[in-house]
Short mmCIF file of C-alpha atoms (C1' of nucleotides) in Angstrom, two decimals:
data_model
loop_
_atom_site.label_atom_id
_atom_site.label_comp_id
_atom_site.label_asym_id
_atom_site.label_seq_id
_atom_site.Cartn_x
_atom_site.Cartn_y
_atom_site.Cartn_z
CA UNK A 1 172.15 3.67 92.88
CA UNK A 2 173.85 6.20 95.04
CA UNK A 3 176.44 8.14 93.20
CA UNK A 4 177.37 11.28 94.98
CA UNK A 5 176.91 10.92 98.65
CA UNK A 6 179.75 12.26 100.73
CA UNK A 7 182.98 11.52 98.91
CA UNK A 8 184.98 8.95 100.79
CA UNK A 9 187.69 10.72 102.76
CA UNK A 10 191.19 10.23 101.51
CA UNK A 11 193.15 7.43 103.09
CA UNK A 12 195.50 8.85 105.70
CA UNK A 13 198.52 8.28 103.50
CA UNK A 14 196.95 10.34 100.80
CA UNK A 15 195.67 12.98 103.12
CA UNK A 16 199.06 14.36 104.01
CA UNK A 17 201.47 14.80 101.19
CA UNK A 18 198.97 13.22 98.80
CA UNK A 19 201.29 10.31 98.37
CA UNK A 20 205.01 9.80 98.08
CA UNK A 21 206.77 9.75 94.76
CA UNK A 22 207.71 6.28 93.60
CA UNK A 23 205.17 4.36 95.63
CA UNK A 24 203.20 1.58 93.90
CA UNK A 25 199.96 3.56 93.89
CA UNK A 26 201.56 6.08 91.59
CA UNK A 27 202.47 3.33 89.14
CA UNK A 28 199.02 1.84 89.23
CA UNK A 29 197.50 5.27 88.79
CA UNK A 30 199.70 5.84 85.77
CA UNK A 31 198.56 2.57 84.21
CA UNK A 32 194.89 3.09 84.74
CA UNK A 33 194.86 6.74 83.76
CA UNK A 34 196.98 6.19 80.68
CA UNK A 35 195.66 7.55 77.43
CA UNK A 36 194.68 4.21 75.97
CA UNK A 37 194.23 2.26 79.17
CA UNK A 38 191.05 4.11 80.02
CA UNK A 39 189.64 3.59 76.55
CA UNK A 40 190.38 -0.13 76.50
CA UNK A 41 188.98 -0.70 79.95
CA UNK A 42 185.89 1.23 79.01
CA UNK A 43 185.41 -0.61 75.80
CA UNK A 44 185.76 -3.96 77.51
CA UNK A 45 183.27 -2.94 80.18
CA UNK A 46 180.68 -3.65 77.51
CA UNK A 47 181.74 -7.24 77.20
CA UNK A 48 184.29 -9.58 75.69
CA UNK A 49 185.91 -8.31 72.53
CA UNK A 50 188.40 -9.45 69.93
CA UNK A 51 191.61 -7.72 68.99
CA UNK A 52 190.24 -6.24 65.82
CA UNK A 53 187.08 -5.03 67.52
CA UNK A 54 189.11 -3.22 70.15
CA UNK A 55 191.22 -1.72 67.46
CA UNK A 56 188.16 -0.26 65.81
CA UNK A 57 186.50 0.88 69.01
CA UNK A 58 189.52 2.58 70.51
CA UNK A 59 189.53 5.03 67.66
CA UNK A 60 193.00 6.15 66.65
CA UNK A 61 195.03 3.55 68.52
CA UNK A 62 197.95 1.93 66.73
CA UNK A 63 198.49 -1.80 66.79
CA UNK A 64 201.61 -1.29 68.79
CA UNK A 65 199.85 0.66 71.49
CA UNK A 66 196.95 -1.75 71.56
CA UNK A 67 199.29 -4.68 72.13
CA UNK A 68 201.31 -2.82 74.69
CA UNK A 69 198.33 -1.50 76.63
CA UNK A 70 196.62 -4.87 76.66
CA UNK A 71 199.79 -6.49 77.97
CA UNK A 72 200.11 -4.00 80.79
CA UNK A 73 196.47 -4.40 81.75
CA UNK A 74 196.79 -8.16 81.60
CA UNK A 75 199.88 -8.13 83.82
CA UNK A 76 198.00 -5.90 86.23
CA UNK A 77 195.26 -8.49 86.42
CA UNK A 78 192.63 -6.22 84.96
CA UNK A 79 192.17 -7.88 81.60
CA UNK A 80 191.88 -11.57 80.69
CA UNK A 81 193.26 -12.88 77.42
CA UNK A 82 191.73 -15.94 75.91
CA UNK A 83 193.51 -17.22 72.82
CA UNK A 84 191.82 -19.98 70.89
CA UNK A 85 194.11 -22.26 68.87
CA UNK A 86 192.21 -21.89 65.65
CA UNK A 87 193.09 -20.73 62.21
CA UNK A 88 192.74 -17.86 61.58
CA UNK A 89 193.68 -16.88 65.15
CA UNK A 90 190.95 -15.77 67.50
CA UNK A 91 191.72 -13.99 70.74
CA UNK A 92 189.08 -12.69 73.09
CA UNK A 93 189.73 -10.05 75.68
CA UNK A 94 187.56 -9.42 78.72
CA UNK A 95 187.72 -7.77 82.12
CA UNK A 96 188.65 -9.70 85.21
CA UNK A 97 186.72 -9.14 88.42
CA UNK A 98 189.26 -6.53 89.41
CA UNK A 99 188.99 -4.93 86.02
CA UNK A 100 185.25 -4.69 86.40
CA UNK A 101 185.69 -3.00 89.75
CA UNK A 102 187.94 -0.45 88.15
CA UNK A 103 185.71 0.09 85.16
CA UNK A 104 182.83 0.81 87.52
CA UNK A 105 184.83 3.74 88.88
CA UNK A 106 186.08 4.87 85.50
CA UNK A 107 182.69 5.06 83.87
CA UNK A 108 181.34 7.93 85.98
CA UNK A 109 184.58 9.78 85.42
CA UNK A 110 184.51 9.42 81.67
CA UNK A 111 180.83 10.21 81.57
CA UNK A 112 181.53 13.36 83.51
CA UNK A 113 184.33 14.29 81.13
CA UNK A 114 182.01 13.69 78.23
CA UNK A 115 179.22 15.79 79.73
CA UNK A 116 181.50 18.64 80.69
CA UNK A 117 183.77 18.67 77.68
CA UNK A 118 181.87 21.39 75.85
CA UNK A 119 181.79 23.69 78.85
CA UNK A 120 185.45 23.14 79.61
CA UNK A 121 187.03 23.24 76.19
CA UNK A 122 184.38 25.35 74.51
CA UNK A 123 184.67 28.14 77.04
CA UNK A 124 188.37 28.31 76.50
CA UNK A 125 189.05 29.73 73.08
CA UNK B 1 176.28 -14.13 85.61
CA UNK B 2 175.51 -10.86 87.21
CA UNK B 3 177.95 -8.07 87.84
CA UNK B 4 177.56 -6.92 91.41
CA UNK B 5 176.47 -3.30 91.03
CA UNK B 6 175.47 -2.46 87.51
CA UNK B 7 177.51 0.60 86.69
CA UNK B 8 175.94 3.52 84.93
CA UNK B 9 175.70 2.63 81.25
CA UNK B 10 178.01 4.44 78.89
CA UNK B 11 176.54 7.36 77.00
CA UNK B 12 175.59 6.23 73.52
CA UNK B 13 178.48 8.07 71.94
CA UNK B 14 180.89 6.19 74.13
CA UNK B 15 179.12 2.90 73.74
CA UNK B 16 180.04 2.43 70.14
CA UNK B 17 183.57 3.22 69.17
CA UNK B 18 184.27 4.39 72.74
CA UNK B 19 184.69 7.87 71.41
CA UNK B 20 186.23 9.44 68.36
CA UNK B 21 189.80 10.60 68.28
CA UNK B 22 190.21 14.32 68.58
CA UNK B 23 186.90 15.05 70.27
CA UNK B 24 186.87 17.43 73.25
CA UNK B 25 186.19 14.64 75.75
CA UNK B 26 189.54 13.15 74.90
CA UNK B 27 191.27 16.41 75.67
CA UNK B 28 189.43 16.84 78.94
CA UNK B 29 190.21 13.28 79.86
CA UNK B 30 193.87 13.90 79.17
CA UNK B 31 193.87 16.94 81.43
CA UNK B 32 192.15 15.31 84.35
CA UNK B 33 194.05 12.06 84.13
CA UNK B 34 197.40 13.74 83.74
CA UNK B 35 200.11 12.65 86.11
CA UNK B 36 200.03 15.79 88.23
CA UNK B 37 196.49 16.90 87.56
CA UNK B 38 195.05 14.09 89.64
CA UNK B 39 197.41 14.82 92.50
CA UNK B 40 196.69 18.55 92.54
CA UNK B 41 192.95 18.06 92.34
CA UNK B 42 193.13 15.55 95.13
CA UNK B 43 195.24 17.74 97.30
CA UNK B 44 192.94 20.69 96.82
CA UNK B 45 189.94 18.54 97.65
CA UNK B 46 191.08 18.94 101.24
CA UNK B 47 190.76 22.70 101.07
CA UNK B 48 192.41 25.89 99.91
CA UNK B 49 196.17 25.73 99.65
CA UNK B 50 199.08 27.98 98.82
CA UNK B 51 201.62 27.43 96.09
CA UNK B 52 204.30 26.25 98.47
CA UNK B 53 201.94 23.91 100.27
CA UNK B 54 200.92 22.28 97.01
CA UNK B 55 204.53 21.93 96.07
CA UNK B 56 205.21 20.01 99.24
CA UNK B 57 202.08 17.88 99.10
CA UNK B 58 202.39 16.85 95.47
CA UNK B 59 205.58 15.03 96.28
CA UNK B 60 208.12 15.16 93.49
CA UNK B 61 206.53 17.85 91.37
CA UNK B 62 208.75 20.53 89.86
CA UNK B 63 207.85 24.20 90.00
CA UNK B 64 207.41 24.25 86.28
CA UNK B 65 204.94 21.39 86.27
CA UNK B 66 203.10 22.82 89.24
CA UNK B 67 202.65 26.13 87.44
CA UNK B 68 201.71 24.46 84.20
CA UNK B 69 199.25 22.04 85.74
CA UNK B 70 197.61 24.74 87.81
CA UNK B 71 197.22 26.90 84.72
CA UNK B 72 195.58 24.12 82.76
CA UNK B 73 193.22 23.33 85.60
CA UNK B 74 192.42 27.00 86.04
CA UNK B 75 191.68 27.42 82.34
CA UNK B 76 189.46 24.36 82.52
CA UNK B 77 187.51 26.01 85.31
CA UNK B 78 188.43 23.39 87.87
CA UNK B 79 190.72 25.45 90.06
CA UNK B 80 190.35 29.01 91.35
CA UNK B 81 193.40 31.22 91.80
CA UNK B 82 193.24 33.95 94.38
CA UNK B 83 196.27 36.23 94.39
CA UNK B 84 196.52 38.69 97.23
CA UNK B 85 198.48 41.88 96.56
CA UNK B 86 200.68 41.58 99.59
CA UNK B 87 204.38 41.37 100.13
CA UNK B 88 205.64 38.68 100.21
CA UNK B 89 203.16 37.38 97.61
CA UNK B 90 200.38 35.13 98.75
CA UNK B 91 198.33 33.05 96.33
CA UNK B 92 195.63 30.66 97.39
CA UNK B 93 194.35 27.87 95.20
CA UNK B 94 191.05 26.12 95.66
CA UNK B 95 188.58 23.99 93.74
CA UNK B 96 185.68 25.49 91.88
CA UNK B 97 182.28 23.86 92.05
CA UNK B 98 183.12 21.94 88.93
CA UNK B 99 186.45 20.96 90.38
CA UNK B 100 184.75 19.61 93.46
CA UNK B 101 182.46 17.54 91.29
CA UNK B 102 185.45 16.04 89.56
CA UNK B 103 187.37 15.45 92.76
CA UNK B 104 184.41 13.53 94.11
CA UNK B 105 184.81 11.10 91.22
CA UNK B 106 188.57 11.00 91.42
CA UNK B 107 188.75 10.13 95.09
CA UNK B 108 187.20 6.66 94.81
CA UNK B 109 189.46 5.95 91.88
CA UNK B 110 192.62 6.95 93.68
CA UNK B 111 191.51 5.17 96.81
CA UNK B 112 190.97 2.04 94.76
CA UNK B 113 194.42 2.41 93.18
CA UNK B 114 195.89 2.82 96.62
CA UNK B 115 194.10 -0.21 98.03
CA UNK B 116 194.94 -2.43 95.07
CA UNK B 117 198.47 -1.26 94.42
CA UNK B 118 200.11 -4.05 96.39
CA UNK B 119 198.09 -6.75 94.72
CA UNK B 120 198.67 -5.34 91.27
CA UNK B 121 202.31 -4.40 91.39
CA UNK B 122 203.35 -6.84 94.06
CA UNK B 123 202.10 -9.83 92.11
CA UNK B 124 204.05 -8.72 89.11
CA UNK B 125 207.75 -8.91 89.81
"C1'" DT C 1 226.12 43.70 100.90
"C1'" DA C 2 224.43 39.12 100.67
"C1'" DA C 3 221.44 35.40 101.46
"C1'" DG C 4 216.71 33.73 101.77
"C1'" DG C 5 211.64 33.43 101.15
"C1'" DT C 6 207.42 33.95 97.99
"C1'" DA C 7 205.47 32.96 93.47
"C1'" DC C 8 206.44 32.55 89.58
"C1'" DT C 9 208.55 32.52 84.01
"C1'" DG C 10 211.41 31.04 80.25
"C1'" DA C 11 215.21 28.52 77.78
"C1'" DC C 12 217.14 24.37 77.08
"C1'" DA C 13 217.76 19.21 77.71
"C1'" DT C 14 216.16 14.59 77.93
"C1'" DG C 15 213.80 10.61 78.01
"C1'" DA C 16 209.73 8.07 77.86
"C1'" DA C 17 205.58 7.53 75.31
"C1'" DA C 18 203.58 7.24 71.11
"C1'" DG C 19 203.55 6.91 66.09
"C1'" DT C 20 205.13 4.67 61.56
"C1'" DA C 21 205.95 1.05 58.96
"C1'" DA C 22 207.45 -3.25 57.87
"C1'" DG C 23 207.70 -8.21 58.89
"C1'" DT C 24 205.77 -12.92 60.68
"C1'" DG C 25 203.01 -17.37 60.06
"C1'" DC C 26 199.08 -19.39 58.63
"C1'" DC C 27 195.16 -20.05 55.81
"C1'" DA C 28 191.36 -18.66 52.32
"C1'" DT C 29 190.02 -16.96 48.15
"C1'" DA C 30 190.77 -15.51 43.14
"C1'" DT D 1 200.84 -16.57 42.06
"C1'" DA D 2 199.25 -12.98 44.85
"C1'" DT D 3 196.26 -10.54 47.74
"C1'" DG D 4 194.08 -10.13 52.11
"C1'" DG D 5 192.64 -11.00 56.94
"C1'" DC D 6 193.98 -12.26 61.73
"C1'" DA D 7 196.91 -11.19 65.72
"C1'" DC D 8 200.56 -9.81 66.61
"C1'" DT D 9 206.28 -8.29 66.96
"C1'" DT D 10 210.20 -5.48 66.01
"C1'" DA D 11 213.04 -1.60 64.62
"C1'" DC D 12 213.20 3.08 63.97
"C1'" DT D 13 211.63 7.88 64.49
"C1'" DT D 14 209.25 11.68 66.26
"C1'" DT D 15 206.67 14.11 69.44
"C1'" DC D 16 205.69 15.82 73.76
"C1'" DA D 17 205.57 15.71 78.55
"C1'" DT D 18 208.60 16.46 82.05
"C1'" DG D 19 212.94 17.81 84.29
"C1'" DT D 20 216.75 21.19 85.29
"C1'" DC D 21 218.14 25.42 86.21
"C1'" DA D 22 218.70 30.17 85.93
"C1'" DG D 23 216.35 34.51 86.30
"C1'" DT D 24 212.65 38.07 88.03
"C1'" DA D 25 210.67 41.43 91.51
"C1'" DC D 26 210.06 42.56 95.99
"C1'" DC D 27 210.85 42.53 100.86
"C1'" DT D 28 213.25 40.72 105.35
"C1'" DT D 29 216.85 39.56 108.15
"C1'" DA D 30 221.82 39.50 109.31
#
DNA sequence: TAAGGTACTGACATGAAAGTAAGTGCCATA
DNA sequence: TATGGCACTTACTTTCATGTCAGTACCTTA
């Protein structure tokens, strides 16, 4: 596993001017770096989960935000929704291939945040 | 079925319950995934830059948000501020070691967002 | 004198994101 | 009858991130 070789250089469009306001990448970036988006994606990276499991695992999320975030991620093709026509309802959520790609990038980031949280926030007060 | 590259496993604390509301990691995550934080970090990953350069490169940012974001990142020990006592004022911003670490993780993410933006947003309308 | 550049700060406004809480339909159990 | 779980939706409210804009201190140029 090679983690930190040379960081890939920025695509040319990013290199100058980072990238223009209002371009699609900004929107995508907003979705995937959203407060709950990251948590959901991360949680699902461990495998298929039901609504109520996600609700528990994404500690503090409201039902509204869970529904809304899942919908956005589903529309973006990152999350797959599998509703089974049973009573009581059972809906399983999982990552798509694209979602797994993303999660693979998110995990090191979150792990880093986790490892450095003390140093960053602790050293602040 | 096998996922192509097995990503680093989540730290135990993340693995169950993702992670608790209100813990420092959440705060750090919010800082580094903030709308402008990512852009500033990315821009600085290309080298030291002045206030007015950053303003231009982070297309669409207001002076207030630039100041605010830079302050947060500086407090978090990700960005170094070097003010020279000259007239007119000259202030250079650069990444700290920790900032460079983070940027190295952010770059693949942003690159991915850039590469997949079309497919994600384009397929939506 | 006035305008312009640099690097900001602070007050106020707004709008989107997030929270709260209640409702929906169906069934199981008591 | 009523309570509770599942997977949501909807209406309303609040919070907060962000935007707008004016002001500051100093010097330069016209």
